[in-house]
């Protein structure tokens, strides 16, 4: 079979012929239809992640979608975090507990592009953030995969207004395409300036901030919250620290909540994946993505790492490549 391999940490994968894996105890073979290149894949393969230097060579890919025993499935792997191979191959051996059966109408490429990023958006908004119909939501980093999904899911959940924060013109356009009512440019680190922009974009105080950025954008968005408002942090792509002042937290009695997918039970994760797949199949949930043949994995990997892709890159392995690329 054809597969991408990380031979040396810090370098893009090479595509090679490898033996088809054998299913071990408790494992199922998946014919992979789609394997996204995610930030976690890039981090693990760098050799500098908190998981340590990965054992090489290995097939990267922490999630994917395909066919197992004739059923459409989504699956997760620990590639790069623990010894073993991942989704960027024509066939993957996956623990049965990490398979989620998908609706028959689900497009594997669309589901793979959304994947755990959409799960994070969904569960951070609804489970952790307790989003209720009629509330106003601020979504930071709204041009990223998590942010685009969050804008759409907030709409699905009944938010009356969604205000996006985006760090580039391209990201702002993706946020608008996702359905944001207003987009705030996050092109400065001045908290007061950003706070004034959020106040102007919001229709009165906001109820919930979804924050994958932290840093100055989060400090500014927090000032737009109503008394008792919720601020859910699920990332720090802008900064590891945040210049939030005590008076904002205390004066509004704000609830600052942390979120990670790692806290979900297998049942919660599976239910969220099914929700994501159903919404995608119904045309209500999508993110910008590119379909790229597995043979072009090295160049695609480099573009994703450099931020030069037009969206989440999804590699298409095997005999499903031609069908998926013509959709």
PDB file of N, CA and C in Angstrom, residues 146-215:
ATOM      1  N   UNK A 146     -11.504  25.520  13.817  1.00  0.00           N
ATOM      2  CA  UNK A 146     -12.339  25.569  15.020  1.00  0.00           C
ATOM      3  C   UNK A 146     -13.290  26.762  14.952  1.00  0.00           C
ATOM      4  N   UNK A 147     -12.759  27.913  14.563  1.00  0.00           N
ATOM      5  CA  UNK A 147     -13.575  29.113  14.523  1.00  0.00           C
ATOM      6  C   UNK A 147     -14.684  29.064  13.496  1.00  0.00           C
ATOM      7  N   UNK A 148     -14.372  28.597  12.279  1.00  0.00           N
ATOM      8  CA  UNK A 148     -15.416  28.477  11.254  1.00  0.00           C
ATOM      9  C   UNK A 148     -16.524  27.545  11.725  1.00  0.00           C
ATOM     10  N   UNK A 149     -16.114  26.404  12.290  1.00  0.00           N
ATOM     11  CA  UNK A 149     -17.112  25.453  12.787  1.00  0.00           C
ATOM     12  C   UNK A 149     -17.934  26.075  13.908  1.00  0.00           C
ATOM     13  N   UNK A 150     -17.284  26.837  14.785  1.00  0.00           N
ATOM     14  CA  UNK A 150     -17.995  27.451  15.905  1.00  0.00           C
ATOM     15  C   UNK A 150     -19.032  28.451  15.435  1.00  0.00           C
ATOM     16  N   UNK A 151     -18.700  29.243  14.425  1.00  0.00           N
ATOM     17  CA  UNK A 151     -19.677  30.205  13.897  1.00  0.00           C
ATOM     18  C   UNK A 151     -20.917  29.464  13.399  1.00  0.00           C
ATOM     19  N   UNK A 152     -20.701  28.407  12.631  1.00  0.00           N
ATOM     20  CA  UNK A 152     -21.844  27.663  12.077  1.00  0.00           C
ATOM     21  C   UNK A 152     -22.616  26.927  13.165  1.00  0.00           C
ATOM     22  N   UNK A 153     -21.906  26.323  14.115  1.00  0.00           N
ATOM     23  CA  UNK A 153     -22.586  25.567  15.173  1.00  0.00           C
ATOM     24  C   UNK A 153     -23.364  26.507  16.087  1.00  0.00           C
ATOM     25  N   UNK A 154     -22.828  27.698  16.352  1.00  0.00           N
ATOM     26  CA  UNK A 154     -23.577  28.673  17.145  1.00  0.00           C
ATOM     27  C   UNK A 154     -24.903  28.995  16.471  1.00  0.00           C
ATOM     28  N   UNK A 155     -24.875  29.132  15.147  1.00  0.00           N
ATOM     29  CA  UNK A 155     -26.104  29.360  14.394  1.00  0.00           C
ATOM     30  C   UNK A 155     -27.068  28.179  14.562  1.00  0.00           C
ATOM     31  N   UNK A 156     -26.545  26.967  14.387  1.00  0.00           N
ATOM     32  CA  UNK A 156     -27.379  25.776  14.514  1.00  0.00           C
ATOM     33  C   UNK A 156     -28.014  25.702  15.900  1.00  0.00           C
ATOM     34  N   UNK A 157     -27.246  26.131  16.924  1.00  0.00           N
ATOM     35  CA  UNK A 157     -27.725  26.066  18.307  1.00  0.00           C
ATOM     36  C   UNK A 157     -28.684  27.197  18.652  1.00  0.00           C
ATOM     37  N   UNK A 158     -28.906  28.133  17.718  1.00  0.00           N
ATOM     38  CA  UNK A 158     -29.911  29.165  17.945  1.00  0.00           C
ATOM     39  C   UNK A 158     -29.388  30.503  18.421  1.00  0.00           C
ATOM     40  N   UNK A 159     -28.082  30.753  18.286  1.00  0.00           N
ATOM     41  CA  UNK A 159     -27.556  32.067  18.664  1.00  0.00           C
ATOM     42  C   UNK A 159     -28.230  33.156  17.825  1.00  0.00           C
ATOM     43  N   UNK A 160     -28.556  34.286  18.446  1.00  0.00           N
ATOM     44  CA  UNK A 160     -29.224  35.368  17.707  1.00  0.00           C
ATOM     45  C   UNK A 160     -28.236  36.213  16.925  1.00  0.00           C
ATOM     46  N   UNK A 161     -26.990  36.260  17.369  1.00  0.00           N
ATOM     47  CA  UNK A 161     -25.960  37.053  16.690  1.00  0.00           C
ATOM     48  C   UNK A 161     -24.595  36.426  16.974  1.00  0.00           C
ATOM     49  N   UNK A 162     -23.769  36.340  15.937  1.00  0.00           N
ATOM     50  CA  UNK A 162     -22.422  35.793  16.073  1.00  0.00           C
ATOM     51  C   UNK A 162     -21.439  36.837  15.565  1.00  0.00           C
ATOM     52  N   UNK A 163     -20.573  37.294  16.456  1.00  0.00           N
ATOM     53  CA  UNK A 163     -19.526  38.265  16.116  1.00  0.00           C
ATOM     54  C   UNK A 163     -18.201  37.521  16.069  1.00  0.00           C
ATOM     55  N   UNK A 164     -17.485  37.662  14.969  1.00  0.00           N
ATOM     56  CA  UNK A 164     -16.229  36.937  14.765  1.00  0.00           C
ATOM     57  C   UNK A 164     -15.038  37.867  14.969  1.00  0.00           C
ATOM     58  N   UNK A 165     -13.938  37.287  15.410  1.00  0.00           N
ATOM     59  CA  UNK A 165     -12.661  37.987  15.449  1.00  0.00           C
ATOM     60  C   UNK A 165     -11.694  37.249  14.547  1.00  0.00           C
ATOM     61  N   UNK A 166     -11.011  37.955  13.633  1.00  0.00           N
ATOM     62  CA  UNK A 166     -10.123  37.306  12.665  1.00  0.00           C
ATOM     63  C   UNK A 166      -8.831  38.103  12.540  1.00  0.00           C
ATOM     64  N   UNK A 167      -7.727  37.382  12.315  1.00  0.00           N
ATOM     65  CA  UNK A 167      -6.413  38.025  12.346  1.00  0.00           C
ATOM     66  C   UNK A 167      -5.855  38.377  10.974  1.00  0.00           C
ATOM     67  N   UNK A 168      -6.555  38.076   9.903  1.00  0.00           N
ATOM     68  CA  UNK A 168      -6.087  38.435   8.569  1.00  0.00           C
ATOM     69  C   UNK A 168      -7.296  38.646   7.671  1.00  0.00           C
ATOM     70  N   UNK A 169      -7.121  39.347   6.551  1.00  0.00           N
ATOM     71  CA  UNK A 169      -8.248  39.519   5.620  1.00  0.00           C
ATOM     72  C   UNK A 169      -8.798  38.185   5.113  1.00  0.00           C
ATOM     73  N   UNK A 170      -7.917  37.219   4.839  1.00  0.00           N
ATOM     74  CA  UNK A 170      -8.392  35.913   4.370  1.00  0.00           C
ATOM     75  C   UNK A 170      -9.212  35.218   5.441  1.00  0.00           C
ATOM     76  N   UNK A 171      -8.748  35.307   6.692  1.00  0.00           N
ATOM     77  CA  UNK A 171      -9.493  34.704   7.797  1.00  0.00           C
ATOM     78  C   UNK A 171     -10.836  35.394   7.985  1.00  0.00           C
ATOM     79  N   UNK A 172     -10.853  36.708   7.827  1.00  0.00           N
ATOM     80  CA  UNK A 172     -12.110  37.446   7.953  1.00  0.00           C
ATOM     81  C   UNK A 172     -13.112  37.002   6.890  1.00  0.00           C
ATOM     82  N   UNK A 173     -12.639  36.765   5.680  1.00  0.00           N
ATOM     83  CA  UNK A 173     -13.533  36.315   4.625  1.00  0.00           C
ATOM     84  C   UNK A 173     -14.082  34.920   4.927  1.00  0.00           C
ATOM     85  N   UNK A 174     -13.236  34.041   5.466  1.00  0.00           N
ATOM     86  CA  UNK A 174     -13.739  32.699   5.836  1.00  0.00           C
ATOM     87  C   UNK A 174     -14.787  32.804   6.937  1.00  0.00           C
ATOM     88  N   UNK A 175     -14.590  33.725   7.875  1.00  0.00           N
ATOM     89  CA  UNK A 175     -15.580  33.915   8.940  1.00  0.00           C
ATOM     90  C   UNK A 175     -16.904  34.413   8.372  1.00  0.00           C
ATOM     91  N   UNK A 176     -16.824  35.322   7.413  1.00  0.00           N
ATOM     92  CA  UNK A 176     -18.060  35.807   6.779  1.00  0.00           C
ATOM     93  C   UNK A 176     -18.756  34.677   6.025  1.00  0.00           C
ATOM     94  N   UNK A 177     -17.984  33.881   5.305  1.00  0.00           N
ATOM     95  CA  UNK A 177     -18.558  32.760   4.578  1.00  0.00           C
ATOM     96  C   UNK A 177     -19.219  31.772   5.529  1.00  0.00           C
ATOM     97  N   UNK A 178     -18.688  31.659   6.743  1.00  0.00           N
ATOM     98  CA  UNK A 178     -19.280  30.750   7.737  1.00  0.00           C
ATOM     99  C   UNK A 178     -20.579  31.294   8.303  1.00  0.00           C
ATOM    100  N   UNK A 179     -20.838  32.599   8.113  1.00  0.00           N
ATOM    101  CA  UNK A 179     -22.105  33.159   8.557  1.00  0.00           C
ATOM    102  C   UNK A 179     -22.026  34.159   9.685  1.00  0.00           C
ATOM    103  N   UNK A 180     -20.851  34.690   9.989  1.00  0.00           N
ATOM    104  CA  UNK A 180     -20.744  35.683  11.053  1.00  0.00           C
ATOM    105  C   UNK A 180     -21.514  36.946  10.684  1.00  0.00           C
ATOM    106  N   UNK A 181     -22.180  37.541  11.682  1.00  0.00           N
ATOM    107  CA  UNK A 181     -22.927  38.785  11.455  1.00  0.00           C
ATOM    108  C   UNK A 181     -21.995  39.977  11.324  1.00  0.00           C
ATOM    109  N   UNK A 182     -20.888  39.943  12.025  1.00  0.00           N
ATOM    110  CA  UNK A 182     -19.906  41.022  11.970  1.00  0.00           C
ATOM    111  C   UNK A 182     -18.536  40.410  12.231  1.00  0.00           C
ATOM    112  N   UNK A 183     -17.497  41.032  11.674  1.00  0.00           N
ATOM    113  CA  UNK A 183     -16.136  40.542  11.846  1.00  0.00           C
ATOM    114  C   UNK A 183     -15.259  41.676  12.359  1.00  0.00           C
ATOM    115  N   UNK A 184     -14.560  41.412  13.449  1.00  0.00           N
ATOM    116  CA  UNK A 184     -13.637  42.365  14.049  1.00  0.00           C
ATOM    117  C   UNK A 184     -12.220  42.006  13.632  1.00  0.00           C
ATOM    118  N   UNK A 185     -11.484  42.981  13.111  1.00  0.00           N
ATOM    119  CA  UNK A 185     -10.087  42.753  12.723  1.00  0.00           C
ATOM    120  C   UNK A 185      -9.213  42.721  13.968  1.00  0.00           C
ATOM    121  N   UNK A 186      -8.471  41.635  14.115  1.00  0.00           N
ATOM    122  CA  UNK A 186      -7.562  41.483  15.259  1.00  0.00           C
ATOM    123  C   UNK A 186      -6.143  41.798  14.801  1.00  0.00           C
ATOM    124  N   UNK A 187      -5.958  43.009  14.287  1.00  0.00           N
ATOM    125  CA  UNK A 187      -4.683  43.385  13.686  1.00  0.00           C
ATOM    126  C   UNK A 187      -3.839  44.287  14.575  1.00  0.00           C
ATOM    127  N   UNK A 188      -4.167  44.331  15.855  1.00  0.00           N
ATOM    128  CA  UNK A 188      -3.398  45.104  16.814  1.00  0.00           C
ATOM    129  C   UNK A 188      -3.380  44.371  18.143  1.00  0.00           C
ATOM    130  N   UNK A 189      -2.349  44.651  18.942  1.00  0.00           N
ATOM    131  CA  UNK A 189      -2.278  44.070  20.278  1.00  0.00           C
ATOM    132  C   UNK A 189      -2.789  45.013  21.346  1.00  0.00           C
ATOM    133  N   UNK A 190      -3.362  46.150  20.932  1.00  0.00           N
ATOM    134  CA  UNK A 190      -3.881  47.118  21.890  1.00  0.00           C
ATOM    135  C   UNK A 190      -5.268  46.688  22.364  1.00  0.00           C
ATOM    136  N   UNK A 191      -5.373  46.338  23.629  1.00  0.00           N
ATOM    137  CA  UNK A 191      -6.615  45.782  24.161  1.00  0.00           C
ATOM    138  C   UNK A 191      -7.756  46.795  24.087  1.00  0.00           C
ATOM    139  N   UNK A 192      -7.468  48.058  24.411  1.00  0.00           N
ATOM    140  CA  UNK A 192      -8.527  49.069  24.400  1.00  0.00           C
ATOM    141  C   UNK A 192      -9.093  49.262  22.998  1.00  0.00           C
ATOM    142  N   UNK A 193      -8.223  49.268  22.004  1.00  0.00           N
ATOM    143  CA  UNK A 193      -8.686  49.422  20.615  1.00  0.00           C
ATOM    144  C   UNK A 193      -9.563  48.244  20.206  1.00  0.00           C
ATOM    145  N   UNK A 194      -9.108  47.037  20.515  1.00  0.00           N
ATOM    146  CA  UNK A 194      -9.891  45.844  20.163  1.00  0.00           C
ATOM    147  C   UNK A 194     -11.212  45.819  20.927  1.00  0.00           C
ATOM    148  N   UNK A 195     -11.190  46.206  22.188  1.00  0.00           N
ATOM    149  CA  UNK A 195     -12.420  46.207  22.991  1.00  0.00           C
ATOM    150  C   UNK A 195     -13.448  47.168  22.386  1.00  0.00           C
ATOM    151  N   UNK A 196     -12.980  48.317  21.899  1.00  0.00           N
ATOM    152  CA  UNK A 196     -13.910  49.268  21.266  1.00  0.00           C
ATOM    153  C   UNK A 196     -14.510  48.672  19.998  1.00  0.00           C
ATOM    154  N   UNK A 197     -13.710  47.929  19.242  1.00  0.00           N
ATOM    155  CA  UNK A 197     -14.224  47.290  18.030  1.00  0.00           C
ATOM    156  C   UNK A 197     -15.282  46.241  18.363  1.00  0.00           C
ATOM    157  N   UNK A 198     -15.037  45.446  19.403  1.00  0.00           N
ATOM    158  CA  UNK A 198     -16.025  44.437  19.795  1.00  0.00           C
ATOM    159  C   UNK A 198     -17.304  45.098  20.292  1.00  0.00           C
ATOM    160  N   UNK A 199     -17.178  46.170  21.053  1.00  0.00           N
ATOM    161  CA  UNK A 199     -18.368  46.870  21.553  1.00  0.00           C
ATOM    162  C   UNK A 199     -19.211  47.394  20.400  1.00  0.00           C
ATOM    163  N   UNK A 200     -18.555  47.878  19.352  1.00  0.00           N
ATOM    164  CA  UNK A 200     -19.287  48.390  18.187  1.00  0.00           C
ATOM    165  C   UNK A 200     -19.940  47.269  17.391  1.00  0.00           C
ATOM    166  N   UNK A 201     -19.263  46.109  17.298  1.00  0.00           N
ATOM    167  CA  UNK A 201     -19.774  45.002  16.488  1.00  0.00           C
ATOM    168  C   UNK A 201     -20.913  44.258  17.171  1.00  0.00           C
ATOM    169  N   UNK A 202     -20.901  44.260  18.500  1.00  0.00           N
ATOM    170  CA  UNK A 202     -21.930  43.511  19.237  1.00  0.00           C
ATOM    171  C   UNK A 202     -23.219  44.323  19.350  1.00  0.00           C
ATOM    172  N   UNK A 203     -24.312  43.616  19.409  1.00  0.00           N
ATOM    173  CA  UNK A 203     -25.625  44.224  19.639  1.00  0.00           C
ATOM    174  C   UNK A 203     -25.918  44.132  21.127  1.00  0.00           C
ATOM    175  N   UNK A 204     -25.311  45.028  21.897  1.00  0.00           N
ATOM    176  CA  UNK A 204     -25.405  44.940  23.347  1.00  0.00           C
ATOM    177  C   UNK A 204     -24.386  43.948  23.881  1.00  0.00           C
ATOM    178  N   UNK A 205     -24.378  43.714  25.199  1.00  0.00           N
ATOM    179  CA  UNK A 205     -23.392  42.813  25.784  1.00  0.00           C
ATOM    180  C   UNK A 205     -23.534  41.386  25.247  1.00  0.00           C
ATOM    181  N   UNK A 206     -22.406  40.722  25.083  1.00  0.00           N
ATOM    182  CA  UNK A 206     -22.399  39.330  24.623  1.00  0.00           C
ATOM    183  C   UNK A 206     -22.582  38.390  25.802  1.00  0.00           C
ATOM    184  N   UNK A 207     -23.038  37.183  25.490  1.00  0.00           N
ATOM    185  CA  UNK A 207     -23.264  36.180  26.530  1.00  0.00           C
ATOM    186  C   UNK A 207     -22.102  35.205  26.661  1.00  0.00           C
ATOM    187  N   UNK A 208     -21.421  34.947  25.539  1.00  0.00           N
ATOM    188  CA  UNK A 208     -20.414  33.888  25.517  1.00  0.00           C
ATOM    189  C   UNK A 208     -19.294  34.257  24.556  1.00  0.00           C
ATOM    190  N   UNK A 209     -18.052  34.044  24.988  1.00  0.00           N
ATOM    191  CA  UNK A 209     -16.879  34.185  24.119  1.00  0.00           C
ATOM    192  C   UNK A 209     -16.242  32.814  23.955  1.00  0.00           C
ATOM    193  N   UNK A 210     -16.058  32.393  22.703  1.00  0.00           N
ATOM    194  CA  UNK A 210     -15.315  31.167  22.422  1.00  0.00           C
ATOM    195  C   UNK A 210     -13.914  31.584  21.981  1.00  0.00           C
ATOM    196  N   UNK A 211     -12.900  31.112  22.694  1.00  0.00           N
ATOM    197  CA  UNK A 211     -11.561  31.681  22.570  1.00  0.00           C
ATOM    198  C   UNK A 211     -10.472  30.628  22.344  1.00  0.00           C
ATOM    199  N   UNK A 212     -10.061  30.423  21.074  1.00  0.00           N
ATOM    200  CA  UNK A 212      -8.902  29.575  20.820  1.00  0.00           C
ATOM    201  C   UNK A 212      -7.593  30.365  20.713  1.00  0.00           C
ATOM    202  N   UNK A 213      -7.625  31.672  21.045  1.00  0.00           N
ATOM    203  CA  UNK A 213      -6.462  32.542  20.842  1.00  0.00           C
ATOM    204  C   UNK A 213      -5.746  32.914  22.128  1.00  0.00           C
ATOM    205  N   UNK A 214      -6.487  33.337  23.169  1.00  0.00           N
ATOM    206  CA  UNK A 214      -5.977  33.935  24.395  1.00  0.00           C
ATOM    207  C   UNK A 214      -5.297  35.255  24.049  1.00  0.00           C
ATOM    208  N   UNK A 215      -4.394  35.760  24.851  1.00  0.00           N
ATOM    209  CA  UNK A 215      -3.697  36.990  24.550  1.00  0.00           C
ATOM    210  C   UNK A 215      -4.603  38.210  24.540  1.00  0.00           C
TER     211      UNK A 215
END
